PDB file of C-alpha atoms in Angstrom:
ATOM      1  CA  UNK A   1       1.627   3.009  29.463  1.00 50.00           C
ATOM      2  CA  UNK A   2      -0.633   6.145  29.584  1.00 64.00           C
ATOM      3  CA  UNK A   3      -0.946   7.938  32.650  1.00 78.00           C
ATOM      4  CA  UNK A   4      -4.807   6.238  33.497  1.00 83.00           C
ATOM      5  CA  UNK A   5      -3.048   3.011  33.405  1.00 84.00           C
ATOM      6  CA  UNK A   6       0.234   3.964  35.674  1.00 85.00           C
ATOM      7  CA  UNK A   7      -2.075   5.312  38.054  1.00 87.00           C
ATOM      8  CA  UNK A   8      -4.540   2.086  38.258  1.00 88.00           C
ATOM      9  CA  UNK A   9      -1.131   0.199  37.722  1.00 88.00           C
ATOM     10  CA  UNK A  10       0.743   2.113  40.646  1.00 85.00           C
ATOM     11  CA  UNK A  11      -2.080   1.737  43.070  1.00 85.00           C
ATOM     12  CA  UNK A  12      -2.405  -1.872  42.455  1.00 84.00           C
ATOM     13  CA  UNK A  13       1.641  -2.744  43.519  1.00 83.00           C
ATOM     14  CA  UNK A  14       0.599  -0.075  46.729  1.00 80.00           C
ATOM     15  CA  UNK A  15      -2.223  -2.720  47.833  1.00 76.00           C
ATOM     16  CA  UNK A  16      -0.214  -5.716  47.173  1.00 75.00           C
ATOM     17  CA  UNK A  17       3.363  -4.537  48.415  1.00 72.00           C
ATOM     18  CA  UNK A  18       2.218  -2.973  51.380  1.00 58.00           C
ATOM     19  CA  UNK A  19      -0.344  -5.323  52.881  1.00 59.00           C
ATOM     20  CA  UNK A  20      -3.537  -2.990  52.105  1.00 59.00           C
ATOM     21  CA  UNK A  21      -5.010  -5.523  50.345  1.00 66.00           C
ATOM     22  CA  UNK A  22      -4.871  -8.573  53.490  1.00 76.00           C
ATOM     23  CA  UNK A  23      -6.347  -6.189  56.077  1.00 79.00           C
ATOM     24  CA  UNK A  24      -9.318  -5.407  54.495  1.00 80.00           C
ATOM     25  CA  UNK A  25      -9.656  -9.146  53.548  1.00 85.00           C
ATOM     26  CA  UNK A  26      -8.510 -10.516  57.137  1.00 85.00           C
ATOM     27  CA  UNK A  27     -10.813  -7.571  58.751  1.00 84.00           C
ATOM     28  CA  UNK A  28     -14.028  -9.454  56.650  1.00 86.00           C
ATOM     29  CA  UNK A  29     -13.072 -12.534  57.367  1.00 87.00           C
ATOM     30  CA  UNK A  30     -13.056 -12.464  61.305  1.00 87.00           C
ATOM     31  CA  UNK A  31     -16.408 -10.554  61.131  1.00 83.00           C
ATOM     32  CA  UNK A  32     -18.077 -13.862  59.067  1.00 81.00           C
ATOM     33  CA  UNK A  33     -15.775 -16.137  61.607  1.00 82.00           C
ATOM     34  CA  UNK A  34     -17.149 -14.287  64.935  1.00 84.00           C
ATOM     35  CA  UNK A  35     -21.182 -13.609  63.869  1.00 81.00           C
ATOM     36  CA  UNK A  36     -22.019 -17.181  64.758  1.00 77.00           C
ATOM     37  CA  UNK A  37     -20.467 -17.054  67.731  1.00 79.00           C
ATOM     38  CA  UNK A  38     -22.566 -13.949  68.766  1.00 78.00           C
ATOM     39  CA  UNK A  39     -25.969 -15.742  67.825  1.00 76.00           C
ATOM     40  CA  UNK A  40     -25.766 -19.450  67.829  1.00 72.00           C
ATOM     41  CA  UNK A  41     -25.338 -22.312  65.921  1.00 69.00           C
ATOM     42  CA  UNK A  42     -28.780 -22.118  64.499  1.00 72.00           C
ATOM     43  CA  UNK A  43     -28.606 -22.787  60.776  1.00 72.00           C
ATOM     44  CA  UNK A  44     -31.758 -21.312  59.662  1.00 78.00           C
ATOM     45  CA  UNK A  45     -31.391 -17.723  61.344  1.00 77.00           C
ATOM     46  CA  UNK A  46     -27.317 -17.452  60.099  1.00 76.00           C
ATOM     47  CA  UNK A  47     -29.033 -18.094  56.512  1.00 74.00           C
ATOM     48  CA  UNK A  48     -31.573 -15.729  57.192  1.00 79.00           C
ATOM     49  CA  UNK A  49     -29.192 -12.661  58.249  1.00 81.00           C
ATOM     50  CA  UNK A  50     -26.054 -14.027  56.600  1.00 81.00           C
ATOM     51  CA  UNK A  51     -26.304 -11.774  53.248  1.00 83.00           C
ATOM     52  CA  UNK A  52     -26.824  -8.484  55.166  1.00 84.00           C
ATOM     53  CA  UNK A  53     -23.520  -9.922  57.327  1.00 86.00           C
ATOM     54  CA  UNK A  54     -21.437  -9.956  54.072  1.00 89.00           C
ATOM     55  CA  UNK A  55     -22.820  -6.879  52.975  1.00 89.00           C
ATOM     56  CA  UNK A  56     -21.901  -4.841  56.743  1.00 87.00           C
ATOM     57  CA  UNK A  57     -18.540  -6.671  56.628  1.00 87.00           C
ATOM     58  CA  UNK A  58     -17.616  -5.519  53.122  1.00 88.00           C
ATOM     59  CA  UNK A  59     -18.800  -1.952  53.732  1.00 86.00           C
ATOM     60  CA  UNK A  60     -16.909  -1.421  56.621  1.00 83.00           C
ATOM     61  CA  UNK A  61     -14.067  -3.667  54.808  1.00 83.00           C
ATOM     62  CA  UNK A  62     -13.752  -0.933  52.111  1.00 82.00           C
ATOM     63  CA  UNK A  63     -13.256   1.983  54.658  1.00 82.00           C
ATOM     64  CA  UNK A  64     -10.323   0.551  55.980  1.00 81.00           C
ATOM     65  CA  UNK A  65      -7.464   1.673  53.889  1.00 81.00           C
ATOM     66  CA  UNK A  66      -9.127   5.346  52.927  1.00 83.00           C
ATOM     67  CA  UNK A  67      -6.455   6.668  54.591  1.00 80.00           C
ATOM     68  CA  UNK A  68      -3.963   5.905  52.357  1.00 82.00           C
ATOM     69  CA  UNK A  69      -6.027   6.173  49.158  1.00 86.00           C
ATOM     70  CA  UNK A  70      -5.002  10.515  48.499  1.00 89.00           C
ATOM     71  CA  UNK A  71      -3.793  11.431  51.773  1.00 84.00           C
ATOM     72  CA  UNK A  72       0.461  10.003  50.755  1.00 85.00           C
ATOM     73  CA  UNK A  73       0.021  11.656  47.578  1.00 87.00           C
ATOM     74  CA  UNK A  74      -1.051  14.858  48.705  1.00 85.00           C
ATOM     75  CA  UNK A  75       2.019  15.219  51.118  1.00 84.00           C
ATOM     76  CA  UNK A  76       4.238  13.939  49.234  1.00 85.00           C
ATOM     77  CA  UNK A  77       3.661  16.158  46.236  1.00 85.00           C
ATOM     78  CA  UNK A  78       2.461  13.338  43.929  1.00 86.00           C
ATOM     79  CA  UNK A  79      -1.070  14.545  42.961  1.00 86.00           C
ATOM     80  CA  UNK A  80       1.121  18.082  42.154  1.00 84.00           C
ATOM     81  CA  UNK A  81       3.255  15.856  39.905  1.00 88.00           C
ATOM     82  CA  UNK A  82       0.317  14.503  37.666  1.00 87.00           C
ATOM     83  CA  UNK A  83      -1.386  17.664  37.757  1.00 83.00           C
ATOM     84  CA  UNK A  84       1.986  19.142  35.930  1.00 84.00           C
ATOM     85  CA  UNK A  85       2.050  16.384  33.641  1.00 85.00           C
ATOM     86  CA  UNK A  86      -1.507  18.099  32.457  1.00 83.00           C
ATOM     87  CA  UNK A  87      -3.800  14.635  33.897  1.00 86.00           C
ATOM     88  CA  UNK A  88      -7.060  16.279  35.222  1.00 90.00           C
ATOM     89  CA  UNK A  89      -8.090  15.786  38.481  1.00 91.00           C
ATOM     90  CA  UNK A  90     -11.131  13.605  37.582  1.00 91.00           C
ATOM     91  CA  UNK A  91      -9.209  11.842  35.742  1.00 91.00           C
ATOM     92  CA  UNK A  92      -6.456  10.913  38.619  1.00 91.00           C
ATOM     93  CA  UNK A  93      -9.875  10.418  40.668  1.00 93.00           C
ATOM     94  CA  UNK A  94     -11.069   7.808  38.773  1.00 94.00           C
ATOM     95  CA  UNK A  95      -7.858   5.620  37.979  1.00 92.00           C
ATOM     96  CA  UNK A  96      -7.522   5.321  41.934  1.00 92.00           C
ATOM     97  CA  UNK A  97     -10.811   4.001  41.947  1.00 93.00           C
ATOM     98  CA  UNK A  98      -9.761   1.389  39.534  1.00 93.00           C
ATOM     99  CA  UNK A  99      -7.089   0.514  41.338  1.00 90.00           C
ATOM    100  CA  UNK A 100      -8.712   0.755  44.475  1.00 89.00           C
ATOM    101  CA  UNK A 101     -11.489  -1.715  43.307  1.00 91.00           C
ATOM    102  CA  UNK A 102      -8.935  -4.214  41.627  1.00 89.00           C
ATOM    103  CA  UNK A 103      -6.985  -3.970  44.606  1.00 85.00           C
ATOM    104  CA  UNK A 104      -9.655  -5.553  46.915  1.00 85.00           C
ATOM    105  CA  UNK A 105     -12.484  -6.514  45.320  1.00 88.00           C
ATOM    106  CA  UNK A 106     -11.358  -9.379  43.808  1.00 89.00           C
ATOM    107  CA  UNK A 107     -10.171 -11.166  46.733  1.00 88.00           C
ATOM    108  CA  UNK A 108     -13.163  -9.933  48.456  1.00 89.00           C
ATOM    109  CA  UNK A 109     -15.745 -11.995  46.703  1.00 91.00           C
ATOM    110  CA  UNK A 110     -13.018 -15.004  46.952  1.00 91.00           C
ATOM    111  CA  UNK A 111     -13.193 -14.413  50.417  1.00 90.00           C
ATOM    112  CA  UNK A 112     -17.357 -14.229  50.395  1.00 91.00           C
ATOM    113  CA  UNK A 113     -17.248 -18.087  49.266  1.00 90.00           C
ATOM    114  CA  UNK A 114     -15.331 -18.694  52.918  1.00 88.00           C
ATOM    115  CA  UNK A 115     -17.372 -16.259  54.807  1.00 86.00           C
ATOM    116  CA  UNK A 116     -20.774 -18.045  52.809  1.00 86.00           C
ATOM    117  CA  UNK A 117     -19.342 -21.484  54.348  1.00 84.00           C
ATOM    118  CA  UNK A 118     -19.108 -20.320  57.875  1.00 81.00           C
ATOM    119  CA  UNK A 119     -23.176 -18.409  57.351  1.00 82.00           C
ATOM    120  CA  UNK A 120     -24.097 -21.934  56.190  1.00 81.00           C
ATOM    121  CA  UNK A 121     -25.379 -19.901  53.443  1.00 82.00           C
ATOM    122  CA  UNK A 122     -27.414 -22.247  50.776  1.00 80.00           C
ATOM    123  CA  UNK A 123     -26.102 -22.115  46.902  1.00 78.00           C
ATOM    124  CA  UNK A 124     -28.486 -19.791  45.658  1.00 80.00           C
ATOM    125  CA  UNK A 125     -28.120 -16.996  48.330  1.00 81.00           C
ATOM    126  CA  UNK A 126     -23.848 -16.690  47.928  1.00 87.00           C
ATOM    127  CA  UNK A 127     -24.634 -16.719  43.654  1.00 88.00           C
ATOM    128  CA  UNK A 128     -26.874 -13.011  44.605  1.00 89.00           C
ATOM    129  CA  UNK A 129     -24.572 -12.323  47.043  1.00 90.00           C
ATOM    130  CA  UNK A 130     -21.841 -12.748  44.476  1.00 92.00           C
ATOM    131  CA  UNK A 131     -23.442 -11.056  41.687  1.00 93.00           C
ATOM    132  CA  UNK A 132     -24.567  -8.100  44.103  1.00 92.00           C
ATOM    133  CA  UNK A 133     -21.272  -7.598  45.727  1.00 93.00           C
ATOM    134  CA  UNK A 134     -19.703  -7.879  41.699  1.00 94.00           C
ATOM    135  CA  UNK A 135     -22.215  -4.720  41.061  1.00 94.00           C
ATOM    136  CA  UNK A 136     -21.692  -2.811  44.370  1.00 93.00           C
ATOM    137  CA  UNK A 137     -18.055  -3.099  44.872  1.00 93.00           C
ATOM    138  CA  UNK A 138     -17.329  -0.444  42.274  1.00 94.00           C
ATOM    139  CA  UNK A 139     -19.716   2.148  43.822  1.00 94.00           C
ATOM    140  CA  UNK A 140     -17.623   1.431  47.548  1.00 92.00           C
ATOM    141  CA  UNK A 141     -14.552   2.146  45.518  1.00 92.00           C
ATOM    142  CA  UNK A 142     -15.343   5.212  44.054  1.00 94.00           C
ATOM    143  CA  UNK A 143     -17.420   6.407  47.427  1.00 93.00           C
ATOM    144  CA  UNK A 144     -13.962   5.498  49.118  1.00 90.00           C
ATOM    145  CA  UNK A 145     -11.844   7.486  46.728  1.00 92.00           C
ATOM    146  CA  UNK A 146     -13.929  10.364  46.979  1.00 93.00           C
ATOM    147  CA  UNK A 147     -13.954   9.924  51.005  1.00 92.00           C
ATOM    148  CA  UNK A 148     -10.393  10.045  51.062  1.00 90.00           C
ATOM    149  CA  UNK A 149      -9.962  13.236  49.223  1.00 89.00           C
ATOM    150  CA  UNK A 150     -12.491  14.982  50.705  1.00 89.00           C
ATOM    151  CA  UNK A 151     -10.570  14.434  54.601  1.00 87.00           C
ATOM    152  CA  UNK A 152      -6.799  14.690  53.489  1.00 84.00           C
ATOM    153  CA  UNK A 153      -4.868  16.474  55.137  1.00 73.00           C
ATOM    154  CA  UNK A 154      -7.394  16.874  58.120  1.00 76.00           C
ATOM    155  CA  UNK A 155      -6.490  16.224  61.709  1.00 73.00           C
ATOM    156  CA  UNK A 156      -8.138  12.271  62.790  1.00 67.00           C
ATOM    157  CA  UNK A 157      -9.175  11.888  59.000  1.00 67.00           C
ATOM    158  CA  UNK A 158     -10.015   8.382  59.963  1.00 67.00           C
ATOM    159  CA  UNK A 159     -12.777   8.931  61.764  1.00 71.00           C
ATOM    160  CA  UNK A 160     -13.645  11.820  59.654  1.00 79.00           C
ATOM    161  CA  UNK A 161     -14.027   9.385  56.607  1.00 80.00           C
ATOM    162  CA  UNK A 162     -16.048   6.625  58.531  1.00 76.00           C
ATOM    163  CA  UNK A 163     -18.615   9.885  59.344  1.00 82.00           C
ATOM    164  CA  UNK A 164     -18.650  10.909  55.716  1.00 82.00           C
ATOM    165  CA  UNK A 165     -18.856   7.643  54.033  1.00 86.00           C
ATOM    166  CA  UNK A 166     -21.354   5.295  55.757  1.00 85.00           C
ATOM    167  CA  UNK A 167     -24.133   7.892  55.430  1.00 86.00           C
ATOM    168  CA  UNK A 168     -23.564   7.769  51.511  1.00 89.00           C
ATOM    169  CA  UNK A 169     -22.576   3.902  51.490  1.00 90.00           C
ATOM    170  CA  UNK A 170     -26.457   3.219  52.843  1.00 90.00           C
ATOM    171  CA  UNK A 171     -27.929   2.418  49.938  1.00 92.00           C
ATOM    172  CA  UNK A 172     -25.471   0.384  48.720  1.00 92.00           C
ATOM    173  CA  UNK A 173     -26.161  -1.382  51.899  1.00 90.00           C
ATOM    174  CA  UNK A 174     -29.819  -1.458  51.966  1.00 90.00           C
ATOM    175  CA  UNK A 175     -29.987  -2.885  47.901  1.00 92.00           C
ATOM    176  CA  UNK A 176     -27.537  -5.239  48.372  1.00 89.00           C
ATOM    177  CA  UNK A 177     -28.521  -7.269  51.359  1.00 85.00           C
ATOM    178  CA  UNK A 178     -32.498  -6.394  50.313  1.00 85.00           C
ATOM    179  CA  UNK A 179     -31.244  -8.467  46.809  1.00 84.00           C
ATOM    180  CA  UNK A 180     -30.033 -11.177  49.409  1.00 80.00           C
ATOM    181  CA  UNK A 181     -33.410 -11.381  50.820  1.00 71.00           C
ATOM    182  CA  UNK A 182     -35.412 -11.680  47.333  1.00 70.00           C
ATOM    183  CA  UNK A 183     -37.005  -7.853  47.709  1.00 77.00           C
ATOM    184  CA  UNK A 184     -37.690  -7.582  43.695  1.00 74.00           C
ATOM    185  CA  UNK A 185     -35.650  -4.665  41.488  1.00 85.00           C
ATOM    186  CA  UNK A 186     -33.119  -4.664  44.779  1.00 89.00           C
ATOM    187  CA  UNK A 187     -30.304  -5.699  42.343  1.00 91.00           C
ATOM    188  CA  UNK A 188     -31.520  -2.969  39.549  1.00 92.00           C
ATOM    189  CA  UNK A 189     -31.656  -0.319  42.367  1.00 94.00           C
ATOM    190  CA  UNK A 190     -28.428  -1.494  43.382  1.00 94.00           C
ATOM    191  CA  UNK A 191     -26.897  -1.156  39.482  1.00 94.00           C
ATOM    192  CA  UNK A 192     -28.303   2.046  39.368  1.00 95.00           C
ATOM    193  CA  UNK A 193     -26.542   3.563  43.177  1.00 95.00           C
ATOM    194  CA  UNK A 194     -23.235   1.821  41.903  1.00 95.00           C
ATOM    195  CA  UNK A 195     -23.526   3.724  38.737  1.00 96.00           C
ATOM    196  CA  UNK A 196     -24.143   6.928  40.127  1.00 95.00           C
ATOM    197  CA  UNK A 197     -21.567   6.854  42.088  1.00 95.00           C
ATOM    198  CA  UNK A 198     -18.605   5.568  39.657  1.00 95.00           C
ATOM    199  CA  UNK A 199     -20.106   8.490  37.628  1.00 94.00           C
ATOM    200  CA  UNK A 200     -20.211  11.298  39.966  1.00 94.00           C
ATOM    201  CA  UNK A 201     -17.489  10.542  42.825  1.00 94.00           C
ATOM    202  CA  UNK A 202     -14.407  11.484  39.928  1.00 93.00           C
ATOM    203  CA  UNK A 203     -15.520  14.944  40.128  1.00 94.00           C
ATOM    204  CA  UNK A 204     -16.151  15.297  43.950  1.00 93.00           C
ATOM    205  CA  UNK A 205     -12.682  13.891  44.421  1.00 92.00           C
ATOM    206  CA  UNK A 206     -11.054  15.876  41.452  1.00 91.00           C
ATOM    207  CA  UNK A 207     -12.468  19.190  43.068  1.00 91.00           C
ATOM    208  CA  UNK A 208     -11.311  18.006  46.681  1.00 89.00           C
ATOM    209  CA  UNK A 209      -7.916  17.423  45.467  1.00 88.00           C
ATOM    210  CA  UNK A 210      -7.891  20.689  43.574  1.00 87.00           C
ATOM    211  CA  UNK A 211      -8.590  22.707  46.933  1.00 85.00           C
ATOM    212  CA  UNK A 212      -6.162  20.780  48.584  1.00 78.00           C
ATOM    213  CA  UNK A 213      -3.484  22.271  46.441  1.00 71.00           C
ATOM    214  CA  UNK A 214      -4.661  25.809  46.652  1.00 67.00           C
TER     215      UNK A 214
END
């Protein structure tokens, strides 16, 4: 197997052996389970706001297990073990945002067709929601992997990476629940953020993990 594919490989057994992957999904779930208890039983307003719902949950769903994207590795001496091995740093970057985004984002949009159920969402909103959260999961990945590499090592890097990633993590936010609502071009605008960020977090998280070593 080529080091890409240990990495994505290796990240994927961490979520699955060590519960990362249900408290993300659990975490999404009680936010869809509790919102109609904080405004009502009315139908038409949970179908209204239910898309943007999904979209907060899943955000904030994705920041959860930042910590323990880089941070192990870089005490451990892991990352210093690949870099060794000659695998660039942008290149470790982006199998770990594979991994990350196998690791949850299936079982996130499994878990949208529950948390559509309990928004009373109609057919045709959870199909955008699904195709939009299919499109914007990478881009939380990657802003995630880049998040966690940028506060390693630093003292509360938990709430250091919720103040570094939401601000970026907006427009992902914005597109995707404005595709929800019908706005027109918000799933193109939201291709175009996910892109950009697959593309350019690698290197921001390759440099971050460089300087952590020096």
């Amino acid at each position: 197997m080529s080091g890409f594919g240990a990495i994505v490989w290796r990240e994927l057994r961490r979520a699955w052996s060590s519960g990362g992957l249900m408290l993300p999904i659990v975490f999404f779930l009680l936010v869809a389970i509790l919102f109609p208890f904080a405004i009502g039983p009315d139908s038409r307003l949970l179908a209204r706001v239910g898309g943007g719902v999904i979209w907060a949950a899943a955000l904030l769903a994705a920041l959860l297990p930042v910590e323990r994207l880089i941070a192990p590795d870089a005490e451990s001496g892991v990352l210093d073990q690949f870099a060794v091995r000659g695998l660039p740093d942008a290149g470790i970057a982006a199998a770990k945002m594979a991994g990350h985004w196998l690791g949850f984002a299936p079982a996130l949009l499994l878990a949208t067709l529950v948390a559509a159920a309990l928004l009373q969402l109609p057919g045709e909103a959870l199909a955008t929601i699904l195709l939009g959260l299919a499109i914007g999961t990478p881009g939380l990945a990657a802003l995630g992997v880049a998040t966690a590499a940028l506060v390693a090592g630093l003292r509360g890097a938990g709430a250091l990476a919720g103040l570094v990633m939401l601000p970026f993590a907006v427009p992902l936010l914005i597109f995707g629940a404005g595709s929800t609502a019908g706005q027109p071009g918000a799933l193109k605008l939201l291709a175009a953020v996910s892109l950009l960020l697959v593309a350019g977090c690698p290197m921001v998280a390759g440099a971050a993990m460089r300087m952590g070593r020096s």
